[in-house]
XYZ file of C-alpha atoms in Angstrom:
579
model
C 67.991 -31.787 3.904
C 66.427 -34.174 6.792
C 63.227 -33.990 7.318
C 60.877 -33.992 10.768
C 58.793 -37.234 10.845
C 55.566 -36.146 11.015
C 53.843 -37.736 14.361
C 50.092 -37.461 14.993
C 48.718 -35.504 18.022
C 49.067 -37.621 21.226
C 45.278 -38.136 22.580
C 45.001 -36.626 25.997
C 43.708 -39.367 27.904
C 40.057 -37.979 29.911
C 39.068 -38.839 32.997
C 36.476 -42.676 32.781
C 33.392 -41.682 33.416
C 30.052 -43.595 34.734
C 26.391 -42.509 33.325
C 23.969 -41.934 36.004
C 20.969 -41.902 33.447
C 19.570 -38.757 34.598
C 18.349 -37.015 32.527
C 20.406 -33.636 32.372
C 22.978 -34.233 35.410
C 25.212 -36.286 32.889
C 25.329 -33.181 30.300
C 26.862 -30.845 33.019
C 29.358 -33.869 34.644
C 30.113 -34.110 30.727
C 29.516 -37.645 30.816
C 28.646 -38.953 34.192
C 29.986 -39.718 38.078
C 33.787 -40.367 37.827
C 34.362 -43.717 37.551
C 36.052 -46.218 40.538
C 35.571 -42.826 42.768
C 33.390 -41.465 45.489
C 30.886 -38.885 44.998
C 29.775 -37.035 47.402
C 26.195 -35.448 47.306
C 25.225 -33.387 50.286
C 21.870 -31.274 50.919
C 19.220 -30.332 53.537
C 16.122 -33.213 54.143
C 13.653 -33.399 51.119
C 16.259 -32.297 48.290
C 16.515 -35.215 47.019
C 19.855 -36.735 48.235
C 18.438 -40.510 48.200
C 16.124 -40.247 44.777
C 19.357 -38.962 42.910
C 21.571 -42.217 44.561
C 18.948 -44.612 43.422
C 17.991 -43.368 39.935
C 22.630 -43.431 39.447
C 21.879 -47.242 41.165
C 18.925 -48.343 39.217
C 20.246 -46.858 35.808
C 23.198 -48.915 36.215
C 21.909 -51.890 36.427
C 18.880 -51.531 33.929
C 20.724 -49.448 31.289
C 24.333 -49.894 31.804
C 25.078 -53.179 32.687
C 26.537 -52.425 36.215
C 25.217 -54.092 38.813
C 25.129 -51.899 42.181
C 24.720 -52.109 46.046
C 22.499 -49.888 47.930
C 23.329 -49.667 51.231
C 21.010 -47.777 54.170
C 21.316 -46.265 57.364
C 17.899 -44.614 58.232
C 15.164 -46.427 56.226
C 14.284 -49.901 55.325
C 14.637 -51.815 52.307
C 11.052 -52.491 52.647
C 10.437 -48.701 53.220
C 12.860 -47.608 50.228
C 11.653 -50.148 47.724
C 7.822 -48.451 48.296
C 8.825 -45.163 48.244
C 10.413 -45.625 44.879
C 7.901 -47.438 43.570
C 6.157 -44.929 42.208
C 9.127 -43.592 40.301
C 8.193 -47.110 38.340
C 11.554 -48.637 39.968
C 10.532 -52.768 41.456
C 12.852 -53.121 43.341
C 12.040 -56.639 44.053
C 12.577 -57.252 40.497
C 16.287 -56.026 40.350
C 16.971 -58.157 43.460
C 15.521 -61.279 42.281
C 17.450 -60.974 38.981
C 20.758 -59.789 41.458
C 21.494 -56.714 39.551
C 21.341 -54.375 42.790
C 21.642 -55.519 46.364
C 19.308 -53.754 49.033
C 21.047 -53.990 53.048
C 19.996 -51.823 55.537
C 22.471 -51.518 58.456
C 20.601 -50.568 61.327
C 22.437 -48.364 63.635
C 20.977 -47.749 67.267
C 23.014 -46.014 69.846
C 21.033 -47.504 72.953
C 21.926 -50.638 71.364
C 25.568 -50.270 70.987
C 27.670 -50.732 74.083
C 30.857 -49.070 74.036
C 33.966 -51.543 74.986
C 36.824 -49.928 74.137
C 38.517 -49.298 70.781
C 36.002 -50.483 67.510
C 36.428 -49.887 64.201
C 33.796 -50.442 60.687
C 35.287 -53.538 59.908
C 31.733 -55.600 60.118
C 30.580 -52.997 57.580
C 33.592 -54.082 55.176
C 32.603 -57.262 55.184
C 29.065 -56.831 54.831
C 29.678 -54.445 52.295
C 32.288 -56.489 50.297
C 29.951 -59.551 50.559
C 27.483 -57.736 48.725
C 29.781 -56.662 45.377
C 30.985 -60.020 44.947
C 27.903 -61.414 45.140
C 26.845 -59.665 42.362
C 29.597 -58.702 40.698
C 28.924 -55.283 41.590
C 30.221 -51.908 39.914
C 28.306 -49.007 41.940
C 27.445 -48.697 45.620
C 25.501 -46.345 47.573
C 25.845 -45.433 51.425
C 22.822 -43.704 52.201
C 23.625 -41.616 54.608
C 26.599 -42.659 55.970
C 26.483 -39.552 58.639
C 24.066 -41.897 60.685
C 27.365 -43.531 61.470
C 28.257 -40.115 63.797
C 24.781 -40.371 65.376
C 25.273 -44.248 65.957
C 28.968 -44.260 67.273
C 30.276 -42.109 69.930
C 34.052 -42.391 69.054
C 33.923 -39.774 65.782
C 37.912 -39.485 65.848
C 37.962 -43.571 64.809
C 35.112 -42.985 62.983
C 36.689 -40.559 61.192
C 39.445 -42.469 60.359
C 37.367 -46.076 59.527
C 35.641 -43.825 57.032
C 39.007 -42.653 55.079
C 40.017 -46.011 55.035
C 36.567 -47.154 53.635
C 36.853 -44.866 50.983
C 40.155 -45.879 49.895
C 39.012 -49.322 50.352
C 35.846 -48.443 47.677
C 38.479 -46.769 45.488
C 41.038 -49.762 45.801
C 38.346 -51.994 44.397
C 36.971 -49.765 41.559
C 33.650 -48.892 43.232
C 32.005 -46.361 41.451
C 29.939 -44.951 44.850
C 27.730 -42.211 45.692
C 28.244 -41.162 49.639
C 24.687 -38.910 50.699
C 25.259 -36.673 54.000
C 23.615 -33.906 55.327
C 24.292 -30.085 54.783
C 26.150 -28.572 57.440
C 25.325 -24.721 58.556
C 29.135 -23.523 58.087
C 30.455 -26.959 56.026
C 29.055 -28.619 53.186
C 28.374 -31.827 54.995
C 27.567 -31.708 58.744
C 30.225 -33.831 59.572
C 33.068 -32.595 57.243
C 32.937 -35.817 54.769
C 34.188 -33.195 51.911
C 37.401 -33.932 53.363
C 37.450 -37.830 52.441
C 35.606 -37.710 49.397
C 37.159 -34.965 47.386
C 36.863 -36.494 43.971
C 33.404 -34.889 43.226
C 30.798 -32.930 45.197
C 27.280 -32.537 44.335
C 25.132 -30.035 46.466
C 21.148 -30.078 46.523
C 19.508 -27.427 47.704
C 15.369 -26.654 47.837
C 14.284 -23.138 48.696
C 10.703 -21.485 49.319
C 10.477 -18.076 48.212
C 7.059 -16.656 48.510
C 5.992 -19.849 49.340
C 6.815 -21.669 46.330
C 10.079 -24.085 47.062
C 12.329 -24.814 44.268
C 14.942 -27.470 44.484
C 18.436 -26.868 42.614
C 21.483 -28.822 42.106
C 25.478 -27.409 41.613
C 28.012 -29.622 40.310
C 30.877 -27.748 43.676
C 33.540 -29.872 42.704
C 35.089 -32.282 39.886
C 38.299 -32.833 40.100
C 39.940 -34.091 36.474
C 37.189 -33.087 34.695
C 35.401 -30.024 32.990
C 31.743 -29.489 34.551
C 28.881 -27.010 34.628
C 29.582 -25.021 37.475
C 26.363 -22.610 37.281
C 23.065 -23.560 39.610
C 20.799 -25.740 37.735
C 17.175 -26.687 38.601
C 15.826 -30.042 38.726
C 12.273 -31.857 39.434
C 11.050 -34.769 40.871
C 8.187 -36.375 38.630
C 6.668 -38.973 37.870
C 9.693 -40.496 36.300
C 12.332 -39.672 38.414
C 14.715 -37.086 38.595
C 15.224 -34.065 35.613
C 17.608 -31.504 35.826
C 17.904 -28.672 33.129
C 21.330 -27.996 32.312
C 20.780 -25.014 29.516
C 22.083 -22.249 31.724
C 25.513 -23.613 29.765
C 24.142 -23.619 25.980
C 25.633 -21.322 23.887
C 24.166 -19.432 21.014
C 25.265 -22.169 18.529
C 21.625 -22.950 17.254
C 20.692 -23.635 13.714
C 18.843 -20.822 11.867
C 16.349 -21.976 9.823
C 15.278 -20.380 6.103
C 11.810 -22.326 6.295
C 8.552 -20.138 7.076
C 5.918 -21.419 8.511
C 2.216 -19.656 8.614
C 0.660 -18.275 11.840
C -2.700 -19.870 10.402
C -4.219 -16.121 9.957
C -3.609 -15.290 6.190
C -3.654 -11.245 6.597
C -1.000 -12.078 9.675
C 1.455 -13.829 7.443
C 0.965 -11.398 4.888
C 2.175 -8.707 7.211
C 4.991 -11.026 8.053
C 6.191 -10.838 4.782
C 3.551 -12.821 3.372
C 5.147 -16.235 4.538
C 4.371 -16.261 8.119
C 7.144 -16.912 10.555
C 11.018 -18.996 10.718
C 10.929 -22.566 11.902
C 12.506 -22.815 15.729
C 11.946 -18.795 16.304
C 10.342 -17.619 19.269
C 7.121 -14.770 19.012
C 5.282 -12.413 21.523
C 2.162 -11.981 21.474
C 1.781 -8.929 24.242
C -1.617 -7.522 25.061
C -4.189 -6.512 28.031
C -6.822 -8.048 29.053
C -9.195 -9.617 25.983
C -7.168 -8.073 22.938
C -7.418 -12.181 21.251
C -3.926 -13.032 22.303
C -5.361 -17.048 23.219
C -7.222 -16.860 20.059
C -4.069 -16.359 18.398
C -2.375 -18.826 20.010
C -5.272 -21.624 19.694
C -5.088 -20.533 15.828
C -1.298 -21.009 15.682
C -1.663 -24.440 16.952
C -4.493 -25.165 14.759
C -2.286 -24.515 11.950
C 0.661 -26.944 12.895
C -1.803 -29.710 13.670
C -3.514 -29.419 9.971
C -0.029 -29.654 8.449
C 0.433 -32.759 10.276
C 2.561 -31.504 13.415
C 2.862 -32.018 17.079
C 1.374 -29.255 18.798
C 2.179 -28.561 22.586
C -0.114 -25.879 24.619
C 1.175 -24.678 28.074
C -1.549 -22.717 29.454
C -1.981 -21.294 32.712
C -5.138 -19.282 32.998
C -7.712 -21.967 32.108
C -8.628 -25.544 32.248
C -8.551 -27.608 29.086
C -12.303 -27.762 28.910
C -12.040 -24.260 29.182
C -9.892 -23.662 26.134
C -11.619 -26.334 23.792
C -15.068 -24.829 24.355
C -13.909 -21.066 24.169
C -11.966 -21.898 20.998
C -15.480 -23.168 19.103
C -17.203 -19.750 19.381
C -14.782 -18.706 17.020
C -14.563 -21.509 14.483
C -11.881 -23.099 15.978
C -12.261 -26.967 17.280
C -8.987 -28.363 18.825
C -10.581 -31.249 20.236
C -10.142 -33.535 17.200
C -6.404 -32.727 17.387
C -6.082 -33.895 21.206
C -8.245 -37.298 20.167
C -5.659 -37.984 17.088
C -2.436 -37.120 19.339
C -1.230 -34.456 17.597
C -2.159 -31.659 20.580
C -1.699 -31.918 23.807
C -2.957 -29.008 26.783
C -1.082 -28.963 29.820
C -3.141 -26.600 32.046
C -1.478 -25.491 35.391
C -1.662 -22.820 38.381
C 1.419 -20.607 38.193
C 1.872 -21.291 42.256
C 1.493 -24.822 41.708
C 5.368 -24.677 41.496
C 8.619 -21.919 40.773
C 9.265 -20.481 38.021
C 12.552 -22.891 37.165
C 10.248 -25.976 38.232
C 7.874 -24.957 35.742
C 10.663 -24.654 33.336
C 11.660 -28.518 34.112
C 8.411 -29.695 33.916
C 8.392 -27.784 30.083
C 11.727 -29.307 29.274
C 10.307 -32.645 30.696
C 7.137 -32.393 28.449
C 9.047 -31.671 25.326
C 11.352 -34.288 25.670
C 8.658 -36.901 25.973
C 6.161 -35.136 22.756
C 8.518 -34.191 20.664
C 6.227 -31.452 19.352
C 7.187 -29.296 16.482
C 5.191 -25.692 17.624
C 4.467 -24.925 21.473
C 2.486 -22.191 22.893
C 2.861 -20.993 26.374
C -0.079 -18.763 27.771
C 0.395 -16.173 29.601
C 3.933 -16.521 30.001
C 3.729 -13.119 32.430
C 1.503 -15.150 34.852
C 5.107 -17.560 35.337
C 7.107 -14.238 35.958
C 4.188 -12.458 38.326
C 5.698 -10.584 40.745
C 9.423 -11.715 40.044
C 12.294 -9.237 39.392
C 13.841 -9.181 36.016
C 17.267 -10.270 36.897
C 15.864 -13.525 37.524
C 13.252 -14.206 34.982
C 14.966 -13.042 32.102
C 18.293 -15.809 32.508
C 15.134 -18.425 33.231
C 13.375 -17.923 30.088
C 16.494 -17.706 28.640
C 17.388 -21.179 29.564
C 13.831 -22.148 28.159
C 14.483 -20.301 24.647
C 17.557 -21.356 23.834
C 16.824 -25.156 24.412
C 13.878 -24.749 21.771
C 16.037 -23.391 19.217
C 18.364 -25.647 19.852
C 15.216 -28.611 19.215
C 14.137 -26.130 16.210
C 10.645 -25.728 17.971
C 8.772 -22.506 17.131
C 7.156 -21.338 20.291
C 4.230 -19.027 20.554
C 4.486 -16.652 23.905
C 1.708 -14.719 24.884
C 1.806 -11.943 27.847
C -0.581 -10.407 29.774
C 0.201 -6.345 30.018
C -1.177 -4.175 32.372
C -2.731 -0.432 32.636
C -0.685 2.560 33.196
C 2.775 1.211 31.571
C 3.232 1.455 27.833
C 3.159 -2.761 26.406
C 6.806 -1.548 24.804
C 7.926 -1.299 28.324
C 5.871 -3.672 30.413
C 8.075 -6.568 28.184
C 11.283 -5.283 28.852
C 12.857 -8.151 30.378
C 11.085 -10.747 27.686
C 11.089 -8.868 24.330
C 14.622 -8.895 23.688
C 14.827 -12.487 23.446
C 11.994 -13.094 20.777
C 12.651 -12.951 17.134
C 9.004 -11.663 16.477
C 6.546 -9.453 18.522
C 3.075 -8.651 17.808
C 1.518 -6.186 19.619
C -2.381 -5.777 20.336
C -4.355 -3.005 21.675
C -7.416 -2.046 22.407
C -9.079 1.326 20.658
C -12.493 2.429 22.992
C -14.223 5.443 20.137
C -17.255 6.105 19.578
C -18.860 4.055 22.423
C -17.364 0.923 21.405
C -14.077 -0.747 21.769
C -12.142 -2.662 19.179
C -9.081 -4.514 18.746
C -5.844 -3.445 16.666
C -2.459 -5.378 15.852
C 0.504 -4.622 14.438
C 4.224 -5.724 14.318
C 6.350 -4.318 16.335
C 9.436 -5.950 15.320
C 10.367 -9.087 13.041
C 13.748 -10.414 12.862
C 15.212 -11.279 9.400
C 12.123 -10.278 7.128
C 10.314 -7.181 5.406
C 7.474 -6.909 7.264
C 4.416 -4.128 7.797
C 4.713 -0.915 10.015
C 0.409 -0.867 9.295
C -1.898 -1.274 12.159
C -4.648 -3.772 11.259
C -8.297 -4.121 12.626
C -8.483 -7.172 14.717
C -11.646 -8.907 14.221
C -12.867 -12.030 15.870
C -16.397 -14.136 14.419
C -17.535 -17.491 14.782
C -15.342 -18.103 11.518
C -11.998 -16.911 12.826
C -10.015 -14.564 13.200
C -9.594 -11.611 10.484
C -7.495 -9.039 9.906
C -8.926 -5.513 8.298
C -7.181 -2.620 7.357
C -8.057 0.379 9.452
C -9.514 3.768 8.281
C -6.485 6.740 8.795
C -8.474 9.817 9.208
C -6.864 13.081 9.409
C -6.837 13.107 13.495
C -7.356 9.215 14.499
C -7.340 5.755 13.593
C -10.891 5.076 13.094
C -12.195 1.211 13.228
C -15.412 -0.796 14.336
C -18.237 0.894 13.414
C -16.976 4.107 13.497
C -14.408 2.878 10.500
C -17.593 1.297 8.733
C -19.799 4.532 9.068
C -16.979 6.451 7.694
C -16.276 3.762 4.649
C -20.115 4.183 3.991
C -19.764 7.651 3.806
C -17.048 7.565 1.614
C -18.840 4.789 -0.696
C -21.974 7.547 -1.049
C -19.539 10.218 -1.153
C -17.782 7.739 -4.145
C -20.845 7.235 -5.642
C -22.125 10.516 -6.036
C -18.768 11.540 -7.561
C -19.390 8.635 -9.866
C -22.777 10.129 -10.744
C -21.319 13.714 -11.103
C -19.145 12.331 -13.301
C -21.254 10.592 -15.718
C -23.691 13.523 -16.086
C -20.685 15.617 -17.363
C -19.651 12.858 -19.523
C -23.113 13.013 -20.972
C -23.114 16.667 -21.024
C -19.871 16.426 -22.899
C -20.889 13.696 -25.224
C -23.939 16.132 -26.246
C -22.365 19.227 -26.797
C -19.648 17.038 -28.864
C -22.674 15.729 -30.609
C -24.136 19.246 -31.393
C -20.920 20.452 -32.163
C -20.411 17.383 -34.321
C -23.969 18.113 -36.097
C -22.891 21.839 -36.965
C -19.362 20.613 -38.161
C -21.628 18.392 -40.881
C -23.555 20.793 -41.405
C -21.435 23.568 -42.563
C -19.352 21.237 -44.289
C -22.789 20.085 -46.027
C -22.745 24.335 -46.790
C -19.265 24.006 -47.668
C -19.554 21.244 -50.236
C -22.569 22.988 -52.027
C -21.035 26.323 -51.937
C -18.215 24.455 -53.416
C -20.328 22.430 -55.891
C -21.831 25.886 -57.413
C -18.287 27.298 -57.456
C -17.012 24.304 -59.246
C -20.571 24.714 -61.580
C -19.235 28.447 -62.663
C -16.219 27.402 -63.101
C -17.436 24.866 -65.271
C -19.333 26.930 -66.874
C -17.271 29.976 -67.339
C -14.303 27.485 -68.551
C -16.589 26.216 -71.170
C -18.022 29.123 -72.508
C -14.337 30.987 -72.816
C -13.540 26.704 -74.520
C -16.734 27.664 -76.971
C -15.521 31.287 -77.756
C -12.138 30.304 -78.141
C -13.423 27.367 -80.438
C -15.744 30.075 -82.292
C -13.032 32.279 -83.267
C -10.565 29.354 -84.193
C -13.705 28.545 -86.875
C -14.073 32.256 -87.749
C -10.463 32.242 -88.547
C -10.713 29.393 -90.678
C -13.740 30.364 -92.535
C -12.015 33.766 -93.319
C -9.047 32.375 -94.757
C -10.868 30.042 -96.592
C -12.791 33.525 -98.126
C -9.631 35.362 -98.664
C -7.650 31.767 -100.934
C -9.992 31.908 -102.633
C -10.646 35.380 -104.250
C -7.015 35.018 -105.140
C -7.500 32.061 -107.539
C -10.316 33.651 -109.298
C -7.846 36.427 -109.930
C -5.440 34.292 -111.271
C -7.382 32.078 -113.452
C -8.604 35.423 -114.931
């Protein structure tokens, strides 16, 4: 019987692919720009069009070993090469060492008199100059729609421009063509119909007068990609996009428990605090100690020896490090060593999703093991659910996926019940803790309790919340038969039940004593009628005696009679007989 040679699988080949180095757009191309094709990326002014063409340029040559040529239509190479400067991108530096090539082609329309038939044929050579002198691998053409402005014949130009970007593709340019977004076309001059390899749009909106820039990968042909809209910033270091709309829920779940840094709180959580890389709510109104919870969480991580990361958005750091001592608390020490850092922020510095890049940003750079964000409902004021909840979503996820536990804390407000006020956030964390504030008796006091704990036993008790220049503590409450009583109320009634204690205790002991007495007296009569008893049975035992003995002595008395009268009778018989 023949057998089948066994063959391996044939490898389908995947499209070659060039990194742009940013951080984020190569994890939704799945690798990068295609390689040896054009790329188009089109957007309004200010999105960002030129920042993403030099970063793919600049990358290239510094990290990749691919020398690129930047080529300009609108600004300078003195006016680019200052502008990205403070990206930390000299310029000067690449050119000297010829690993990028800066040419700006100015194009003038006053300037440019019209003779007939033209074509781009100068800008070939210019352009093809350029790669070999540096043995080029990317170019840029930034924007080439200055061309339409420049040049009144846009049927030629039309066509020089297909035949340039054949020409790039016949010479294995990996480019990047910029143009600006049309108002019924992608590009306002149609270029999606020459460069239909890959599309990248960049868009920046202002709602509520906070703008937020995004980025959509539109088109890849050959090639899987991230088709969802992804936001990205432009820092101090460049371009960041965060691609984590596309992570799926393949994070690790870690065993290890970590403590809160409030011993009652991890008892509650089981009595080992919380899981490594899970996400907890802290949800409470006004002053309920959610900060001081936070501040003591991170206080925690940075004794054991961790990086701690603090988001907070309602005070300065000076703020927080001098509020934090009046309760024992001193996080300074922690910031001087490195292991804590405070990033403090106005929620309408930026959106929502910018914030969320700037967070991704941060982490990437600490590398901090616990993070605390505070409030995390100041970041989703005003802001329907449909679109915070996929946001933090994107924010969650990515921390699981670095294992980071993250503290959130949110700010509830009066007249909705907390349980409902976090609809849109509760379902994503693993723990929530829920504080309250209980006004009684003239006095208001704080109350926690756990709402809900993923994966672990823990207590359905409400706890006294108590806050001293030695921490924070956590006190069971007094149930009475109507309320939950706590503060001084709960230590007026615990006094009262001490007295009430001790008086029971006294009670008690004087009927002890009572008893012990009467046991006593009763104990005296026992001995002494068994003192009676004994004597009475000592004189019984005497007649006895007695009475035995005399009936022994009678007995004995006639026994002797008896002898002495047989004696008598033996021997009146022998005198007869010897007669």
């Amino acid at each position: 019987m023949s057998k089948k040679n066994s063959q391996p699988p044939t490898m389908i080949p995947t499209l070659p692919k060039s990194p742009t180095g940013i951080q984020g757009l190569d994890e939704i191309t799945g690798g990068g720009l295609p390689t040896g094709r054009p790329t188009l990326v089109s957007g309004s002014a200010g999105c960002g069009k030129t920042m993403l063409a030099m970063e793919f340029l600049v990358h290239g040559a510094t990290q990749f070993d691919e020398p690129g040529v930047f080529m300009m239509f609108e600004e300078s190479a003195a006016d680019l090469t200052a502008n990205v400067r403070s990206l930390g991108f000299n310029l000067d530096r690449l050119v000297a060492e010829q690993k990028i090539v800066l040419d700006y082609v100015r194009i003038e329309r006053s300037e440019i008199e019209e003779t007939g038939e033209y074509d781009l044929e100068g800008l070939f050579i210019r352009l093809g100059y350029a790669i070999d002198m540096i043995g080029a691998k990317r170019v840029v053409l930034d924007t080439i729609e200055a061309l339409f402005a420049g040049l009144p014949n846009h049927a030629i130009l039309r066509a020089e421009l297909r035949r340039l970007f054949s020409w790039l593709k016949d010479r294995g340019m990996t480019a990047v063509i910029t143009g600006e977004k049309g108002e019924a076309s992608i590009t306002r001059y149609g270029l999606e119909e020459y460069v239909a390899d890959c599309v990248i749009v960049l868009d920046q909106r202002v709602t509520e007068q906070i703008s937020t820039r995004r980025l959509r990968v539109l088109k890849y042909r050959g090639s899987a990609h991230g088709t969802n809209e992804y936001p990205f910033l432009i820092g101090e270091h460049g371009l960041s996009v965060l691609p984590i709309t596309s992570l799926r829920l393949d994070h690790g779940a870690s065993p290890q428990r970590i403590s809160t840094g409030i011993a009652r709180l991890d008892d509650m959580l089981g009595g080992k605090g919380v899981f490594l890389g899970s996400s907890i709510l802290i949800s409470g109104s006004s002053g309920t100690g959610k900060s001081s919870i936070s501040a003591t969480f991170l206080n925690a991580a940075c004794q054991r020896g961790e990086r701690a990361l603090l988001f907070a958005y309602e005070e300065s750091s000076m703020q927080i490090l001098r509020n934090m001592r009046s309760i024992g608390i001193d996080l300074e020490p922690w910031v001087k060593k490195g292991l804590l850092q405070i990033h403090c922020s106005r929620p309408t510095l930026q959106g929502l999703e910018q914030h969320l890049v700037m967070m991704y940003d941060m982490v990437q750079a600490f590398r901090p093991t616990v993070i605390a964000v505070d409030p995390i409902s100041n970041l989703t004021l005003e802001r329907d659910e449909a679109e915070v909840k996929p946001t933090l979503m994107r924010l969650i996820d990515f921390l699981k996926q670095q294992q980071i536990t993250t503290l959130f804390t949110s700010l509830t407000t009066g007249g909705v019940a907390p349980e409902d006020s976090q609809a849109g956030v509760s379902s994503l964390m693993d723990t929530w803790l829920l504080l309250r504030n209980i006004e009684f008796n003239g006095e208001r006091n704080r109350t926690v309790y756990v709402l809900k704990s993923r994966g672990m036993a823990h207590s359905n008790q409400i706890r006294e919340f108590v806050l001293s220049d030695k921490g924070i503590d956590l006190v069971d409450v007094y149930l009475g038969p109507e309320r939950v009583l706590t503060g001084t109320a709960r230590l007026a009634q615990e006094a009262h039940e001490r007295a009430a204690a001790e008086l029971r205790r006294q009670d008690h002991e004087r009927k002890l004593h009572q008893l012990a007495s009467k046991q006593k007296a009763i104990e005296a009569q026992i001995a002494a009628l068994q003192a009676e008893a004994e004597s009475e049975e000592a004189e019984v035992n005497f007649v006895i005696a007695q009475q035995i003995l005399q009936e022994k002595t009678v007995q004995q008395n006639i026994k002797t009679m008896t002898h002495l009268r047989g004696d008598v009778k033996t021997g009146k018989r022998r005198t007869k007989g010897s007669q």
